GROMACS .gro file of C-alpha atoms in nm:
model
  182
    1ILE     CA    1  -1.844  -2.396   1.700
    2PRO     CA    2  -2.023  -2.409   1.348
    3ALA     CA    3  -1.838  -2.718   1.140
    4VAL     CA    4  -1.685  -2.490   0.875
    5LEU     CA    5  -1.489  -2.260   1.099
    6GLU     CA    6  -1.351  -2.565   1.295
    7PRO     CA    7  -1.054  -2.583   1.091
    8VAL     CA    8  -0.976  -2.177   1.117
    9VAL     CA    9  -1.062  -2.160   1.577
   10ASP     CA   10  -0.920  -2.445   1.689
   11LEU     CA   11  -0.994  -2.424   2.139
   12SER     CA   12  -0.644  -2.712   2.163
   13ARG     CA   13  -0.424  -2.466   2.013
   14SER     CA   14  -0.262  -2.174   2.111
   15ASP     CA   15  -0.418  -1.829   2.154
   16SER     CA   16  -0.131  -1.735   1.881
   17ALA     CA   17  -0.181  -1.999   1.646
   18ASN     CA   18  -0.636  -1.916   1.666
   19LEU     CA   19  -0.495  -1.535   1.639
   20ASP     CA   20  -0.257  -1.650   1.261
   21ALA     CA   21  -0.592  -1.854   1.135
   22VAL     CA   22  -0.838  -1.594   1.173
   23PHE     CA   23  -0.595  -1.340   1.027
   24GLU     CA   24  -0.531  -1.534   0.748
   25LEU     CA   25  -0.944  -1.559   0.702
   26MET     CA   26  -0.990  -1.190   0.707
   27THR     CA   27  -0.694  -1.155   0.459
   28MET     CA   28  -0.833  -1.431   0.200
   29SER     CA   29  -1.158  -1.273   0.252
   30ARG     CA   30  -1.024  -0.930   0.115
   31HIS     CA   31  -0.956  -0.742   0.428
   32ARG     CA   32  -0.614  -0.570   0.383
   33ALA     CA   33  -0.382  -0.643   0.641
   34PRO     CA   34  -0.394  -0.380   0.839
   35CYS     CA   35  -0.742  -0.341   0.839
   36ALA     CA   36  -0.739  -0.733   0.947
   37LEU     CA   37  -0.548  -0.598   1.238
   38MET     CA   38  -0.660  -0.306   1.313
   39ALA     CA   39  -1.044  -0.496   1.373
   40MET     CA   40  -0.866  -0.780   1.549
   41VAL     CA   41  -0.637  -0.640   1.780
   42PRO     CA   42  -0.761  -0.234   1.871
   43THR     CA   43  -0.631   0.030   2.035
   44ALA     CA   44  -0.729   0.207   2.341
   45TYR     CA   45  -0.896   0.441   2.159
   46LYS     CA   46  -1.184   0.595   2.452
   47ASN     CA   47  -1.071   0.927   2.530
   48ASN     CA   48  -0.730   0.913   2.310
   49PRO     CA   49  -0.587   1.216   2.221
   50ASP     CA   50  -0.380   1.132   1.896
   51LEU     CA   51  -0.733   1.064   1.727
   52ASP     CA   52  -0.886   1.384   1.801
   53ALA     CA   53  -0.822   1.475   1.493
   54ASN     CA   54  -0.926   1.120   1.337
   55PRO     CA   55  -1.271   1.030   1.390
   56GLU     CA   56  -1.302   0.793   1.156
   57ILE     CA   57  -1.018   0.566   1.325
   58SER     CA   58  -1.287   0.598   1.658
   59ASP     CA   59  -1.546   0.488   1.376
   60PHE     CA   60  -1.397   0.199   1.283
   61TYR     CA   61  -1.308   0.051   1.610
   62LYS     CA   62  -1.706   0.099   1.718
   63PHE     CA   63  -1.787  -0.006   1.406
   64HIS     CA   64  -1.583  -0.322   1.432
   65GLY     CA   65  -1.611  -0.380   1.813
   66GLY     CA   66  -1.984  -0.454   1.741
   67LEU     CA   67  -1.829  -0.768   1.428
   68LEU     CA   68  -1.553  -0.908   1.682
   69GLU     CA   69  -1.481  -0.933   2.050
   70ALA     CA   70  -1.077  -0.773   2.095
   71TRP     CA   71  -0.856  -1.007   2.069
   72ASP     CA   72  -0.556  -0.903   2.372
   73GLY     CA   73  -0.274  -1.207   2.264
   74PRO     CA   74   0.045  -1.158   2.133
   75ALA     CA   75   0.194  -0.810   2.230
   76LEU     CA   76   0.395  -0.725   1.923
   77LEU     CA   77   0.239  -0.784   1.597
   78VAL     CA   78   0.449  -0.850   1.241
   79TYR     CA   79   0.258  -0.896   0.946
   80SER     CA   80   0.213  -0.920   0.548
   81ASP     CA   81  -0.026  -1.003   0.339
   82GLY     CA   82   0.222  -0.943   0.007
   83LYS     CA   83   0.116  -0.645  -0.048
   84SER     CA   84   0.215  -0.445   0.263
   85ILE     CA   85   0.416  -0.580   0.602
   86GLY     CA   86   0.416  -0.378   0.899
   87ALA     CA   87   0.389  -0.446   1.290
   88SER     CA   88   0.145  -0.329   1.520
   89LEU     CA   89   0.157  -0.356   1.921
   90ASP     CA   90  -0.138  -0.433   2.111
   91ARG     CA   91  -0.308  -0.179   2.330
   92ASN     CA   92  -0.075  -0.296   2.600
   93GLY     CA   93   0.223  -0.262   2.463
   94LEU     CA   94   0.444  -0.348   2.675
   95ARG     CA   95   0.670  -0.497   2.398
   96PRO     CA   96   0.965  -0.289   2.266
   97ALA     CA   97   0.944  -0.214   1.944
   98ARG     CA   98   1.168   0.042   1.722
   99TYR     CA   99   1.206   0.073   1.339
  100SER     CA  100   1.507   0.255   1.135
  101ILE     CA  101   1.453   0.408   0.808
  102ASP     CA  102   1.807   0.461   0.574
  103LYS     CA  103   1.893   0.671   0.374
  104ASP     CA  104   1.768   0.478   0.113
  105GLY     CA  105   1.453   0.367   0.234
  106THR     CA  106   1.503   0.069   0.388
  107VAL     CA  107   1.321   0.003   0.691
  108TYR     CA  108   1.416  -0.189   1.035
  109MET     CA  109   1.205  -0.279   1.251
  110MET     CA  110   1.360  -0.458   1.582
  111SER     CA  111   1.297  -0.476   2.028
  112GLU     CA  112   1.624  -0.307   2.090
  113THR     CA  113   1.882   0.010   1.894
  114GLY     CA  114   2.183  -0.153   1.795
  115VAL     CA  115   2.056  -0.463   1.680
  116VAL     CA  116   2.164  -0.414   1.369
  117PRO     CA  117   2.523  -0.401   1.332
  118GLU     CA  118   2.597  -0.284   0.935
  119LEU     CA  119   2.283  -0.008   1.008
  120GLU     CA  120   2.519   0.347   1.022
  121GLU     CA  121   2.425   0.563   1.241
  122SER     CA  122   2.488   0.811   0.946
  123ASP     CA  123   2.219   0.645   0.714
  124ILE     CA  124   1.937   0.693   0.942
  125VAL     CA  125   1.719   0.987   0.789
  126GLU     CA  126   1.343   0.817   1.091
  127LYS     CA  127   1.416   0.740   1.402
  128GLY     CA  128   1.065   0.597   1.612
  129ARG     CA  129   0.911   0.325   1.792
  130LEU     CA  130   0.545   0.196   1.836
  131GLY     CA  131   0.374   0.312   2.121
  132PRO     CA  132   0.005   0.103   2.285
  133GLY     CA  133  -0.178   0.036   2.007
  134GLN     CA  134   0.030   0.194   1.736
  135MET     CA  135   0.161  -0.002   1.365
  136ILE     CA  136   0.354   0.103   1.134
  137ASN     CA  137   0.317  -0.039   0.766
  138VAL     CA  138   0.538  -0.051   0.460
  139ASP     CA  139   0.327  -0.109   0.109
  140LEU     CA  140   0.591  -0.345  -0.127
  141THR     CA  141   0.446  -0.155  -0.471
  142THR     CA  142   0.519   0.143  -0.324
  143GLY     CA  143   0.775   0.142  -0.120
  144GLU     CA  144   0.650   0.368   0.089
  145PHE     CA  145   0.614   0.455   0.482
  146LYS     CA  146   0.287   0.461   0.658
  147ASP     CA  147   0.283   0.576   1.043
  148ASN     CA  148   0.036   0.467   1.296
  149ILE     CA  149  -0.179   0.776   1.192
  150ARG     CA  150  -0.162   0.741   0.812
  151ILE     CA  151  -0.198   0.433   0.801
  152LYS     CA  152  -0.519   0.391   1.076
  153SER     CA  153  -0.663   0.704   0.862
  154GLU     CA  154  -0.619   0.547   0.539
  155ILE     CA  155  -0.789   0.215   0.626
  156ALA     CA  156  -1.022   0.386   0.858
  157SER     CA  157  -1.160   0.651   0.496
  158ARG     CA  158  -1.259   0.320   0.308
  159HIS     CA  159  -1.581   0.308   0.450
  160PRO     CA  160  -1.897   0.524   0.647
  161TYR     CA  161  -1.818   0.386   0.963
  162GLY     CA  162  -1.971   0.661   1.149
  163GLU     CA  163  -2.287   0.728   0.934
  164TRP     CA  164  -2.333   0.287   0.918
  165ILE     CA  165  -2.331   0.368   1.306
  166GLU     CA  166  -2.519   0.606   1.356
  167LYS     CA  167  -2.766   0.522   1.121
  168GLN     CA  168  -2.814   0.146   1.193
  169ARG     CA  169  -2.702   0.177   1.566
  170LYS     CA  170  -3.024   0.054   1.860
  171ASP     CA  171  -2.918   0.227   2.159
  172ILE     CA  172  -3.079  -0.012   2.485
  173PRO     CA  173  -3.155   0.185   2.737
  174ARG     CA  174  -3.079   0.055   3.086
  175THR     CA  175  -3.400  -0.074   3.298
  176GLU     CA  176  -3.428  -0.058   3.654
  177PHE     CA  177  -3.460  -0.386   3.873
  178PRO     CA  178  -3.626  -0.360   4.174
  179GLU     CA  179  -3.412  -0.441   4.477
  180ASP     CA  180  -3.612  -0.751   4.621
  181ARG     CA  181  -3.595  -1.051   4.349
  182MET     CA  182  -3.723  -1.400   4.357
   0.00000   0.00000   0.00000
């Protein structure tokens, strides 16, 4: 590990601590929080019918897959960069993650429904849960709630990842090796 990265990635720390340190480095390096998490903890995007109408999201994951090794650490990640706050499940999606939005626009995130006793059912305008690899986000400036496809499409549309891959990727043909080896 290069000395300049030693304070960021430390093999004596837990996987979660290292993920947090890399996330902080990325957000301090001008990546928006959801972008950093999308790159670090990608969803299983290949053959994912939810993404058929949004190829820019798959292009984002293909592009970043060549830059970062996917992190298969914590199951539920809650994040903020001061501009937005959100949550994301890893691609296994084994942790329950439910959300509710009430009439005044407040978003509640919990592992189980009924955890917030003051939240009246009659005040809830939307309920949902995160599935494997899904994310939700709230813009703290506008108060706007963004579901999985909306936030990921917004992030993935910021750059022409598909075009970059098409122009720059070099596919190497498979080489056949003789059966008898030295």
